[in-house]
Amino acid sequence: MTRLNMLQAINTTLRGELARDERTLVLGQDVGRLGGVFRATDGLLDEFGPDRVVDMPLAEASIVGAAIGLAAAGLVPIAEMQFLGFSHQAFHQIGAQLARMRYRSQGRFPMPVVIRAPFGGGVRTPELHSEALEAQFVQSPGLSVVMPATPADAKGLLQTAVRSSDPVLFCEPLRGYRLVTGEVADGDAPVPFGKLRVARDGTDVTLVAWSAAVQVAEKAAEALAEEGISAAVVDLRTLVPLDEAGLADAVAATGRCVVVHEAPLSAGFGAEVVATVNDAAFYSLEAPVARVAAPDTPYPPGRIEDHFVPGVDRVVAAARATVKAA
Amino acid sequence: MSGFTPQFRPEHGEATPWTVLRPDGELEPGREAALSDEQLRDACELTLFSRAFDEKGFSLQRQGRFGTFSPVRGQEASVVGAAFALDPARDWVVPQYRELPALLRQGLPLEQFMLTFLGDPRGGAAPEGVNVLPIQIGLAAQLPQAVGLAWGHALQGRDSVVAVFCGDGASSEGDFHEACNLAGTLRAPVVFVVQNNGWAISTPRARQSAAATLAGRAPGYGIPGALVDGNDLLAVHQVVADAVARARAGEGPTLVETLTYRLGDHNTADDASRYQPAEELEAWAPRDPISRVLAHLRTRELWDDAHDTAVRERIAARIDEAVRTVEAMEPPGVEHLFEHVTETLSPRLQGQRAELQAQVRTR
Ligand SMILES: Cc1ncc(C[n+]2csc(CCOP(=O)(O)OP(=O)(O)O)c2C)c(N)n1
């Protein structure tokens, strides 16, 4: 075990995967010479050379489109979107092409493609750098959507992603890149998709979150503990595939549930969580499932983003109300 | 009109950028300054303003008083030269994010620009009558929009021309090619100004396109292209002025590539020393667009020490005033999340606003 931050975990995992399988290659904007704008790919160019760590022309659609072709040629591309917000430029290649290629070719062309993309608020970025767009991709059948919250998961889930023969959107919480540290297993420790993580045990209410919202939920649980409310925190880890059974068990254990996410409320993945809980755990519920999310407004400029991104106080208030509900 | 018709010689590697002003400030033989003395002095003042604002912006950013922004440093002549080819009363500027002087020349208050980069939503509130679209962060996204804007004006019989800016990196995006293609088919009155500053963050121009020049792609869209020395204010002005005249006369779009160099960091969050070779910076230093135009003005006795001091004092005072104004403003509140999202707020959004406002009150 080694203590790493999120970025270090990603960097070492990429290095390990490039070394393990010579069919893998990393491609994107500024991933080579600069080592990525966040240094996630630092040092890889020197180690693996320009055919395997490729600085691409500035065009997201061609990065993903080329990854599709590379995969069809038998390679394993790991593409980087500099920010998830710029995946819009590649959305037709992701949603309309990559996600359905296996189905369209009836299995002839599986798509072992990983798209890594930092996202998320709280860092005062310019416009289009912080949006949490995960729900858009959940609506692209065929694509796994992976949202690690810890360095250990960043490594374990990324290993699984690279080794999967299906396409994966791997969203990285940029607020946690340097801030969130933790013990990370050395060597191989792939984390399976579709298995949630219980980040904290509790008996009164279950807080459900993913990515950077997990840390918000954990802080809220600490604050709630001081009021005598015992909150469990579960980290979904992967939205597609979703751990429905794990979710049902975690909610049934407390009978109360609050979902927390950074994306706008309406049609956010929180709505899917509520529906799933209704289907799988309705009769164990003692209160309606609550959602804490961003408002249905454009991601705002830095000076007011703290009002937009759900903070600890909003989660605490929602959990308190849920627990007090008859 | 200068009588210069933008022309591009597509033979691989043979393109020489159009130059009017030599690095020592002398005019190339047979070429002349198409700006009046007064315009020339104003243009020079705007370049100095831009450089001074970059310096102030960097130091404020380091003190935590200004947000992440991309300086114009090295590219002033490209932006100012193009801006002076426009008539702010009827022409439009559609920017990327590195064209501050063009926005100022169109009439955008400096405070507005500062607010945007301070992360304040009120930065978007450009006054009515200032012919600019907001700063664009999504690369090349503004280009098809500029074509539509130009087309829309033409459809309504206005004689407006749209100048749209982007970088060499952005010229690789699909939006760029689609916009050039569309503008050609519509003969839209638009001038594409591609500022080739050598870099897209760490990606060098050579890695962006195998084409010998970016302007050389123009024939493929059925439009003229022109390659111009982007550190030469007079040359940029002349080429863009000709393109504007063509557009105004109904002859359609032009693709202008300004060959320039970004002197240093991509933005305040970047560290160019990780990839920009020191030799390259040194090679470009003597071609600084500001010393070049200043040398020219001094040779013609349009600029002397007294004027220089007065101009720089005026600039510093204006920038300080803007800093004071924006720093004295009440910070934006939670209601600014909801203002201007739509004309009227849906019941759901009204509920969300009430909830967040109550939350803020109990903090
Ligand atoms: C669609 C899109 N992809 C990626 C980015 C991130 N990004 C911001 S600036 C930049 C480089 C732009 O280079 P260029 O177009 O040459 O303009 P310059 O900044 O050099 O003026 C990148 C990759 C972005 N803003 N938009």
PDB file of C-alpha atoms in Angstrom, chain A residues 26-166:
ATOM      1  CA  VAL A  26      -3.009   7.140 -24.511  1.00  0.00           C
ATOM      2  CA  LEU A  27      -4.291   9.922 -26.755  1.00  0.00           C
ATOM      3  CA  GLY A  28      -5.646  13.418 -26.247  1.00  0.00           C
ATOM      4  CA  GLN A  29      -4.888  17.130 -26.084  1.00  0.00           C
ATOM      5  CA  ASP A  30      -1.623  17.973 -24.296  1.00  0.00           C
ATOM      6  CA  VAL A  31      -1.228  14.464 -22.849  1.00  0.00           C
ATOM      7  CA  GLY A  32       2.328  14.039 -24.158  1.00  0.00           C
ATOM      8  CA  ARG A  33       4.861  16.801 -23.901  1.00  0.00           C
ATOM      9  CA  LEU A  34       3.023  18.622 -21.104  1.00  0.00           C
ATOM     10  CA  GLY A  35       1.864  15.478 -19.318  1.00  0.00           C
ATOM     11  CA  GLY A  36      -1.715  16.736 -19.358  1.00  0.00           C
ATOM     12  CA  VAL A  37      -3.006  20.046 -18.019  1.00  0.00           C
ATOM     13  CA  PHE A  38      -3.322  18.365 -14.610  1.00  0.00           C
ATOM     14  CA  ARG A  39      -0.207  16.161 -15.102  1.00  0.00           C
ATOM     15  CA  ALA A  40      -2.251  12.947 -15.088  1.00  0.00           C
ATOM     16  CA  THR A  41      -0.074  11.608 -17.905  1.00  0.00           C
ATOM     17  CA  ASP A  42       3.185  13.074 -16.615  1.00  0.00           C
ATOM     18  CA  GLY A  43       6.260  11.113 -17.671  1.00  0.00           C
ATOM     19  CA  LEU A  44       4.406   8.674 -19.904  1.00  0.00           C
ATOM     20  CA  LEU A  45       5.706  10.116 -23.164  1.00  0.00           C
ATOM     21  CA  ASP A  46       9.318   9.675 -22.052  1.00  0.00           C
ATOM     22  CA  GLU A  47       8.649   6.140 -20.957  1.00  0.00           C
ATOM     23  CA  PHE A  48       6.504   4.826 -23.802  1.00  0.00           C
ATOM     24  CA  GLY A  49       7.258   7.100 -26.739  1.00  0.00           C
ATOM     25  CA  PRO A  50       5.124   9.159 -29.110  1.00  0.00           C
ATOM     26  CA  ASP A  51       3.331   6.223 -30.743  1.00  0.00           C
ATOM     27  CA  ARG A  52       1.761   5.228 -27.440  1.00  0.00           C
ATOM     28  CA  VAL A  53       1.318   8.627 -25.783  1.00  0.00           C
ATOM     29  CA  VAL A  54      -0.082  10.830 -28.478  1.00  0.00           C
ATOM     30  CA  ASP A  55      -0.675  14.580 -28.538  1.00  0.00           C
ATOM     31  CA  MET A  56      -3.672  14.979 -30.811  1.00  0.00           C
ATOM     32  CA  PRO A  57      -4.868  17.892 -32.939  1.00  0.00           C
ATOM     33  CA  LEU A  58      -7.422  19.964 -31.076  1.00  0.00           C
ATOM     34  CA  ALA A  59     -10.629  18.188 -32.088  1.00  0.00           C
ATOM     35  CA  GLU A  60     -12.539  16.039 -29.621  1.00  0.00           C
ATOM     36  CA  ALA A  61     -14.736  14.313 -32.190  1.00  0.00           C
ATOM     37  CA  SER A  62     -11.660  13.048 -34.000  1.00  0.00           C
ATOM     38  CA  ILE A  63     -10.056  11.895 -30.743  1.00  0.00           C
ATOM     39  CA  VAL A  64     -13.039   9.661 -29.954  1.00  0.00           C
ATOM     40  CA  GLY A  65     -13.686   8.735 -33.568  1.00  0.00           C
ATOM     41  CA  ALA A  66     -10.059   7.716 -33.979  1.00  0.00           C
ATOM     42  CA  ALA A  67     -10.278   5.696 -30.763  1.00  0.00           C
ATOM     43  CA  ILE A  68     -13.178   3.765 -32.301  1.00  0.00           C
ATOM     44  CA  GLY A  69     -11.070   2.994 -35.358  1.00  0.00           C
ATOM     45  CA  LEU A  70      -8.024   2.103 -33.269  1.00  0.00           C
ATOM     46  CA  ALA A  71     -10.148  -0.325 -31.270  1.00  0.00           C
ATOM     47  CA  ALA A  72     -11.509  -1.842 -34.475  1.00  0.00           C
ATOM     48  CA  ALA A  73      -7.881  -2.307 -35.511  1.00  0.00           C
ATOM     49  CA  GLY A  74      -7.221  -4.302 -32.359  1.00  0.00           C
ATOM     50  CA  LEU A  75      -5.708  -1.675 -30.086  1.00  0.00           C
ATOM     51  CA  VAL A  76      -6.829  -0.463 -26.652  1.00  0.00           C
ATOM     52  CA  PRO A  77      -7.128   3.331 -26.714  1.00  0.00           C
ATOM     53  CA  ILE A  78      -7.325   5.392 -23.534  1.00  0.00           C
ATOM     54  CA  ALA A  79      -8.528   8.794 -24.688  1.00  0.00           C
ATOM     55  CA  GLU A  80      -8.542  11.953 -22.583  1.00  0.00           C
ATOM     56  CA  MET A  81     -11.139  14.668 -22.838  1.00  0.00           C
ATOM     57  CA  GLN A  82      -9.332  17.664 -21.359  1.00  0.00           C
ATOM     58  CA  PHE A  83     -12.556  18.484 -19.486  1.00  0.00           C
ATOM     59  CA  LEU A  84     -15.823  16.591 -19.537  1.00  0.00           C
ATOM     60  CA  GLY A  85     -17.474  19.839 -20.707  1.00  0.00           C
ATOM     61  CA  PHE A  86     -15.679  19.462 -24.029  1.00  0.00           C
ATOM     62  CA  SER A  87     -17.098  15.993 -24.575  1.00  0.00           C
ATOM     63  CA  HIS A  88     -20.043  17.824 -26.111  1.00  0.00           C
ATOM     64  CA  GLN A  89     -17.869  18.297 -29.192  1.00  0.00           C
ATOM     65  CA  ALA A  90     -17.415  14.504 -29.255  1.00  0.00           C
ATOM     66  CA  PHE A  91     -20.867  13.509 -28.144  1.00  0.00           C
ATOM     67  CA  HIS A  92     -22.010  12.165 -31.474  1.00  0.00           C
ATOM     68  CA  GLN A  93     -18.925   9.948 -31.615  1.00  0.00           C
ATOM     69  CA  ILE A  94     -19.508   8.768 -28.044  1.00  0.00           C
ATOM     70  CA  GLY A  95     -23.279   8.496 -27.874  1.00  0.00           C
ATOM     71  CA  ALA A  96     -24.198   7.653 -31.439  1.00  0.00           C
ATOM     72  CA  GLN A  97     -21.108   5.654 -32.414  1.00  0.00           C
ATOM     73  CA  LEU A  98     -18.852   4.298 -29.681  1.00  0.00           C
ATOM     74  CA  ALA A  99     -21.613   3.128 -27.350  1.00  0.00           C
ATOM     75  CA  ARG A 100     -23.470   1.123 -29.975  1.00  0.00           C
ATOM     76  CA  MET A 101     -20.658  -0.263 -32.114  1.00  0.00           C
ATOM     77  CA  ARG A 102     -20.680  -3.722 -30.547  1.00  0.00           C
ATOM     78  CA  TYR A 103     -24.441  -3.975 -31.050  1.00  0.00           C
ATOM     79  CA  ARG A 104     -24.346  -2.511 -34.529  1.00  0.00           C
ATOM     80  CA  SER A 105     -21.677  -4.955 -35.649  1.00  0.00           C
ATOM     81  CA  GLN A 106     -23.376  -7.798 -33.759  1.00  0.00           C
ATOM     82  CA  GLY A 107     -20.248  -8.439 -31.737  1.00  0.00           C
ATOM     83  CA  ARG A 108     -17.642  -8.188 -34.472  1.00  0.00           C
ATOM     84  CA  PHE A 109     -16.268  -4.897 -33.116  1.00  0.00           C
ATOM     85  CA  PRO A 110     -16.192  -4.782 -29.344  1.00  0.00           C
ATOM     86  CA  MET A 111     -14.972  -1.379 -28.165  1.00  0.00           C
ATOM     87  CA  PRO A 112     -12.252  -1.594 -25.491  1.00  0.00           C
ATOM     88  CA  VAL A 113     -12.076   2.202 -25.310  1.00  0.00           C
ATOM     89  CA  VAL A 114     -11.698   4.287 -22.161  1.00  0.00           C
ATOM     90  CA  ILE A 115     -12.496   7.980 -22.170  1.00  0.00           C
ATOM     91  CA  ARG A 116     -11.037   9.747 -19.142  1.00  0.00           C
ATOM     92  CA  ALA A 117     -12.521  13.142 -18.342  1.00  0.00           C
ATOM     93  CA  PRO A 118     -12.049  15.453 -15.348  1.00  0.00           C
ATOM     94  CA  PHE A 119     -15.145  17.321 -14.230  1.00  0.00           C
ATOM     95  CA  GLY A 120     -16.838  18.863 -11.245  1.00  0.00           C
ATOM     96  CA  GLY A 121     -17.099  22.125  -9.388  1.00  0.00           C
ATOM     97  CA  GLY A 122     -15.576  24.012  -6.534  1.00  0.00           C
ATOM     98  CA  VAL A 123     -12.365  25.027  -8.266  1.00  0.00           C
ATOM     99  CA  ARG A 124     -13.385  28.339  -9.894  1.00  0.00           C
ATOM    100  CA  THR A 125     -12.741  27.216 -13.441  1.00  0.00           C
ATOM    101  CA  PRO A 126     -13.840  29.180 -16.518  1.00  0.00           C
ATOM    102  CA  GLU A 127     -17.127  28.311 -18.214  1.00  0.00           C
ATOM    103  CA  LEU A 128     -17.652  24.722 -19.461  1.00  0.00           C
ATOM    104  CA  HIS A 129     -14.940  23.245 -17.244  1.00  0.00           C
ATOM    105  CA  SER A 130     -17.010  22.060 -14.274  1.00  0.00           C
ATOM    106  CA  GLU A 131     -20.292  20.636 -15.522  1.00  0.00           C
ATOM    107  CA  ALA A 132     -21.347  17.240 -14.200  1.00  0.00           C
ATOM    108  CA  LEU A 133     -22.735  15.668 -17.366  1.00  0.00           C
ATOM    109  CA  GLU A 134     -22.920  12.031 -16.280  1.00  0.00           C
ATOM    110  CA  ALA A 135     -26.658  11.680 -16.831  1.00  0.00           C
ATOM    111  CA  GLN A 136     -26.254  12.474 -20.536  1.00  0.00           C
ATOM    112  CA  PHE A 137     -23.976   9.479 -20.941  1.00  0.00           C
ATOM    113  CA  VAL A 138     -26.100   7.143 -18.863  1.00  0.00           C
ATOM    114  CA  GLN A 139     -28.615   7.522 -21.685  1.00  0.00           C
ATOM    115  CA  SER A 140     -26.158   5.995 -24.168  1.00  0.00           C
ATOM    116  CA  PRO A 141     -26.745   2.241 -23.874  1.00  0.00           C
ATOM    117  CA  GLY A 142     -23.579   0.219 -24.283  1.00  0.00           C
ATOM    118  CA  LEU A 143     -21.394   2.664 -22.391  1.00  0.00           C
ATOM    119  CA  SER A 144     -20.247   2.127 -18.801  1.00  0.00           C
ATOM    120  CA  VAL A 145     -20.176   5.282 -16.683  1.00  0.00           C
ATOM    121  CA  VAL A 146     -17.615   5.157 -13.901  1.00  0.00           C
ATOM    122  CA  MET A 147     -17.273   7.817 -11.188  1.00  0.00           C
ATOM    123  CA  PRO A 148     -14.507   7.056  -8.658  1.00  0.00           C
ATOM    124  CA  ALA A 149     -14.369   9.018  -5.397  1.00  0.00           C
ATOM    125  CA  THR A 150     -11.116   7.763  -3.846  1.00  0.00           C
ATOM    126  CA  PRO A 151      -7.553   7.161  -5.075  1.00  0.00           C
ATOM    127  CA  ALA A 152      -7.909   3.430  -4.436  1.00  0.00           C
ATOM    128  CA  ASP A 153     -11.009   3.301  -6.611  1.00  0.00           C
ATOM    129  CA  ALA A 154      -9.451   5.558  -9.234  1.00  0.00           C
ATOM    130  CA  LYS A 155      -6.805   2.896  -9.619  1.00  0.00           C
ATOM    131  CA  GLY A 156      -8.956  -0.190  -9.263  1.00  0.00           C
ATOM    132  CA  LEU A 157     -11.785   1.019 -11.473  1.00  0.00           C
ATOM    133  CA  LEU A 158      -9.386   2.350 -14.104  1.00  0.00           C
ATOM    134  CA  GLN A 159      -7.663  -1.034 -14.281  1.00  0.00           C
ATOM    135  CA  THR A 160     -11.033  -2.672 -14.826  1.00  0.00           C
ATOM    136  CA  ALA A 161     -11.962  -0.041 -17.404  1.00  0.00           C
ATOM    137  CA  VAL A 162      -8.801  -0.536 -19.449  1.00  0.00           C
ATOM    138  CA  ARG A 163      -9.210  -4.309 -19.340  1.00  0.00           C
ATOM    139  CA  SER A 164     -12.898  -4.196 -20.280  1.00  0.00           C
ATOM    140  CA  SER A 165     -13.829  -4.939 -23.876  1.00  0.00           C
ATOM    141  CA  ASP A 166     -16.681  -2.444 -23.672  1.00  0.00           C
TER     142      ASP A 166
END
